[in-house]
């Protein structure tokens, strides 16, 4: 019999990284503010949280991340200028980001890894289950991954992570999960986790991607977790402890995602995200697709 668990309302978005893969563009601009067509990448992530019913959003930031706060705040001078010009369309777009969710911010301080960034959210989250969305992972809004994860957590309790099958030779780039099947075709039970394993040692080709729904017991584990790979406190290491002992904070399940995902922290995938999303826009797609076909035919 399915058990009902507390409704999730809070989302945590770690956004303290330096964005070194995009230098020099990110020397003075947060990587999360790089545009994907005409919206910064971070706005897609906040919109995803809100679409899943999580309208209380805590962003974990660092130095030089003030533009993130400014983007989700009101800009009265700009709004007034657009209003005087009668530009209702652009005014609505400007106001959209500030009206999306109730936004909160906390600074990570020392860059001690994803696990430490999540731990910074403990005072805000309290004793409730919560979601974590990594800003580098852009999930197509037509593929409601987070909504499904919230549903699984409310039914089964514990924690839920997002998994994606990758080629065996790519598994060393991700956290990797050992899994067991369940009665739901898109849900697996996670029995173990390892961070960026050698392909020969990987328990599967199920890679952990940047969406989590976590039981609050994760905070107690993170406080005790020693630095792991890269000298950082790894969220994967803490989740491994939850998976190994259900008595701590319930089971760990995975939702296997087969939809559209873009790693906007990778330059090539960032470009693919822009091209694909632009092609599919009603206002930009027809002309852009025509130009793209011509360009490929003539230049390639």
XYZ file of C-alpha atoms in Angstrom:
300
model
C 0.000 0.000 0.000
C 1.339 3.447 -0.969
C 2.212 5.649 1.989
C 1.682 9.417 1.880
C 4.618 11.633 2.851
C 4.882 15.385 3.521
C 4.388 17.722 0.582
C 7.621 19.272 -0.703
C 7.674 23.054 -1.144
C 11.336 24.081 -1.027
C 14.025 23.952 -3.691
C 17.753 24.564 -3.278
C 19.879 25.691 -6.221
C 23.661 25.589 -5.667
C 25.144 28.413 -7.738
C 28.517 29.192 -6.185
C 30.763 27.671 -8.865
C 33.365 29.738 -10.698
C 32.417 28.649 -14.213
C 36.021 28.108 -15.285
C 34.973 26.149 -18.391
C 33.522 29.366 -19.821
C 36.386 31.767 -19.157
C 36.833 34.567 -20.041
C 33.050 35.070 -20.362
C 32.572 34.197 -16.690
C 35.375 36.393 -15.343
C 32.821 39.025 -14.281
C 29.510 37.355 -15.199
C 28.163 34.327 -13.290
C 27.964 31.276 -15.528
C 24.320 30.860 -14.489
C 23.555 34.212 -16.132
C 24.797 33.180 -19.575
C 21.800 33.429 -21.928
C 20.112 30.415 -23.474
C 18.400 32.214 -26.371
C 16.957 35.206 -24.452
C 16.795 33.987 -20.842
C 19.675 33.248 -18.479
C 20.192 29.548 -17.824
C 19.312 29.960 -14.152
C 15.807 31.199 -14.970
C 14.988 27.921 -16.723
C 15.996 26.088 -13.539
C 13.839 28.264 -11.274
C 10.913 27.873 -13.688
C 11.332 24.095 -13.495
C 11.127 24.176 -9.702
C 8.009 26.339 -9.788
C 6.363 24.103 -12.402
C 6.833 21.180 -9.980
C 5.080 23.116 -7.203
C 8.217 24.332 -5.402
C 7.873 28.097 -5.130
C 10.188 28.610 -2.116
C 13.660 28.747 -3.666
C 16.996 29.109 -1.868
C 19.994 29.915 -4.036
C 23.415 29.060 -2.594
C 25.777 31.648 -4.054
C 29.326 32.901 -3.687
C 31.422 35.953 -4.482
C 30.619 37.862 -7.685
C 27.143 36.305 -7.856
C 25.163 39.477 -7.123
C 23.717 39.556 -10.697
C 21.723 36.423 -9.797
C 19.936 38.306 -7.033
C 19.445 41.356 -9.252
C 17.871 39.240 -11.998
C 15.152 37.898 -9.717
C 14.557 41.299 -8.103
C 12.463 44.206 -9.375
C 14.087 46.797 -11.657
C 11.818 49.780 -11.206
C 13.781 52.117 -13.488
C 13.664 49.671 -16.394
C 10.021 48.816 -15.764
C 9.111 52.507 -15.693
C 10.974 53.161 -18.949
C 9.224 50.279 -20.704
C 5.851 51.357 -19.320
C 6.330 54.894 -20.626
C 7.203 53.498 -24.060
C 4.088 51.337 -24.011
C 6.212 48.220 -24.493
C 3.912 45.803 -22.641
C 5.558 42.695 -24.096
C 9.061 43.413 -22.838
C 7.674 44.762 -19.551
C 5.959 41.430 -18.935
C 9.195 39.550 -19.647
C 11.136 41.749 -17.225
C 8.556 41.301 -14.467
C 8.247 37.552 -15.037
C 11.536 36.681 -13.333
C 10.763 38.726 -10.210
C 7.292 37.204 -9.871
C 8.327 33.560 -10.344
C 8.965 32.452 -6.768
C 9.860 33.526 -3.261
C 13.635 33.778 -3.567
C 16.183 33.471 -0.752
C 19.971 33.618 -0.861
C 22.837 32.330 1.268
C 26.564 32.446 0.566
C 28.593 29.275 0.649
C 31.787 31.069 1.620
C 34.410 28.379 1.122
C 34.095 26.290 -2.073
C 34.054 22.897 -0.380
C 31.959 21.003 -2.903
C 28.340 20.217 -3.684
C 27.756 18.439 -0.375
C 28.886 21.507 1.535
C 26.705 23.770 -0.648
C 23.663 21.634 0.176
C 24.566 21.741 3.869
C 24.459 25.545 3.714
C 20.708 25.188 3.091
C 20.019 23.382 6.378
C 18.825 26.412 8.403
C 16.364 27.357 5.670
C 15.088 23.874 4.888
C 14.724 22.642 8.463
C 13.212 19.185 8.856
C 11.349 18.994 5.550
C 12.195 17.017 2.428
C 13.467 19.334 -0.292
C 14.680 19.392 -3.884
C 18.130 20.255 -5.194
C 18.513 21.490 -8.769
C 21.957 22.004 -10.268
C 22.135 25.073 -12.477
C 24.302 23.377 -15.128
C 21.587 20.854 -15.983
C 18.845 22.310 -18.151
C 15.869 19.957 -18.418
C 13.464 20.611 -21.270
C 10.216 21.929 -19.732
C 8.235 19.440 -21.841
C 9.891 16.580 -19.909
C 8.718 17.061 -16.281
C 11.485 15.156 -14.487
C 11.347 17.001 -11.177
C 7.575 16.697 -10.947
C 7.894 12.921 -11.306
C 10.636 12.798 -8.662
C 8.496 14.728 -6.189
C 5.641 12.312 -6.844
C 7.898 9.290 -6.195
C 9.231 10.795 -2.965
C 5.751 11.564 -1.671
C 4.719 7.970 -2.389
C 7.826 6.133 -1.184
C 9.557 8.522 1.239
C 13.312 8.741 1.643
C 15.306 10.375 -1.136
C 15.014 10.307 -4.925
C 17.774 10.992 -7.428
C 17.644 11.494 -11.189
C 19.426 8.860 -13.281
C 20.273 8.693 -16.948
C 21.784 5.848 -18.930
C 25.094 6.839 -20.521
C 27.660 5.028 -22.629
C 29.953 2.926 -20.375
C 32.999 4.934 -21.427
C 31.337 8.125 -20.149
C 30.396 6.907 -16.671
C 33.673 8.197 -15.185
C 32.284 11.710 -15.662
C 29.349 11.132 -13.280
C 28.248 9.696 -10.000
C 27.136 6.118 -10.690
C 24.334 4.102 -9.077
C 23.915 0.406 -8.379
C 20.200 -0.278 -8.835
C 17.410 -2.810 -8.428
C 14.187 -2.786 -10.431
C 10.782 -1.908 -8.951
C 7.223 -2.362 -10.116
C 7.417 1.025 -11.885
C 9.333 0.918 -15.148
C 10.900 4.368 -14.625
C 11.773 3.890 -10.937
C 14.667 1.873 -9.495
C 15.852 1.308 -5.955
C 19.397 2.532 -5.385
C 21.557 0.138 -3.384
C 24.866 1.939 -3.776
C 26.581 5.003 -5.230
C 30.117 5.813 -6.276
C 31.511 9.144 -7.492
C 33.121 9.118 -10.965
C 34.236 5.478 -11.050
C 36.616 3.910 -13.502
C 34.437 2.250 -16.196
C 35.805 -1.166 -15.228
C 34.636 -0.655 -11.638
C 31.271 0.981 -12.336
C 28.281 -0.974 -10.955
C 26.090 0.138 -13.907
C 25.816 2.738 -16.640
C 23.197 4.710 -14.672
C 24.643 8.191 -14.174
C 23.420 10.630 -11.533
C 22.328 13.923 -13.112
C 21.612 17.224 -11.416
C 18.214 16.721 -9.795
C 17.644 15.400 -6.264
C 14.746 15.193 -3.825
C 16.304 14.660 -0.407
C 15.260 13.567 3.034
C 16.436 16.129 5.642
C 18.522 13.449 7.404
C 21.055 14.151 4.652
C 22.185 17.198 6.650
C 23.313 15.120 9.638
C 25.279 12.862 7.312
C 26.871 15.781 5.456
C 28.050 17.272 8.745
C 29.996 14.051 9.359
C 31.132 13.440 5.775
C 34.868 13.802 5.206
C 36.191 15.389 2.003
C 36.238 12.834 -0.773
C 37.125 12.982 -4.449
C 38.818 16.258 -5.342
C 39.179 17.146 -1.657
C 35.504 18.214 -1.580
C 32.513 17.114 0.469
C 30.627 14.980 -2.038
C 26.839 14.725 -1.974
C 27.219 11.290 -3.583
C 29.157 10.021 -0.535
C 26.367 11.127 1.803
C 23.704 9.549 -0.400
C 25.690 6.309 -0.365
C 25.248 6.190 3.414
C 21.489 6.693 3.055
C 21.318 3.949 0.424
C 23.312 1.570 2.627
C 21.090 2.004 5.692
C 17.382 2.774 5.226
C 16.978 3.250 8.982
C 18.801 6.587 8.755
C 16.435 8.434 6.425
C 14.446 5.985 4.382
C 15.324 4.345 1.066
C 16.956 5.971 -1.952
C 15.156 5.585 -5.263
C 16.067 6.758 -8.732
C 13.874 8.062 -11.532
C 15.326 7.015 -14.885
C 15.151 10.017 -17.202
C 14.915 9.531 -20.968
C 13.967 13.063 -21.947
C 15.823 16.106 -23.237
C 18.678 17.409 -21.079
C 21.449 19.893 -21.760
C 24.656 20.380 -19.802
C 24.920 24.151 -20.057
C 28.217 24.012 -18.171
C 29.751 22.335 -21.234
C 30.450 24.678 -24.134
C 29.381 22.265 -26.879
C 26.171 21.234 -25.117
C 25.461 24.875 -24.286
C 25.535 25.701 -27.993
C 23.335 22.708 -28.798
C 20.812 23.878 -26.193
C 20.624 27.323 -27.762
C 20.214 25.959 -31.291
C 17.599 23.385 -30.362
C 15.506 25.673 -28.187
C 15.716 28.479 -30.757
C 14.609 26.116 -33.517
C 11.566 25.106 -31.493
C 10.449 28.650 -30.642
C 7.359 29.823 -32.542
C 8.698 33.369 -32.799
C 12.256 32.456 -33.843
C 12.108 28.910 -35.185
C 10.830 29.290 -38.771
C 13.407 31.883 -39.882
C 16.217 30.397 -37.813
C 15.655 26.877 -39.157
C 15.696 28.221 -42.731
C 18.996 29.979 -42.116
C 20.450 26.934 -40.340
C 19.618 24.595 -43.229
C 21.198 27.029 -45.657
C 24.288 27.416 -43.520
C 24.787 23.662 -43.128
C 24.258 23.065 -46.865
C 26.662 25.819 -47.933
C 29.365 25.676 -45.281
C 29.507 22.050 -44.215
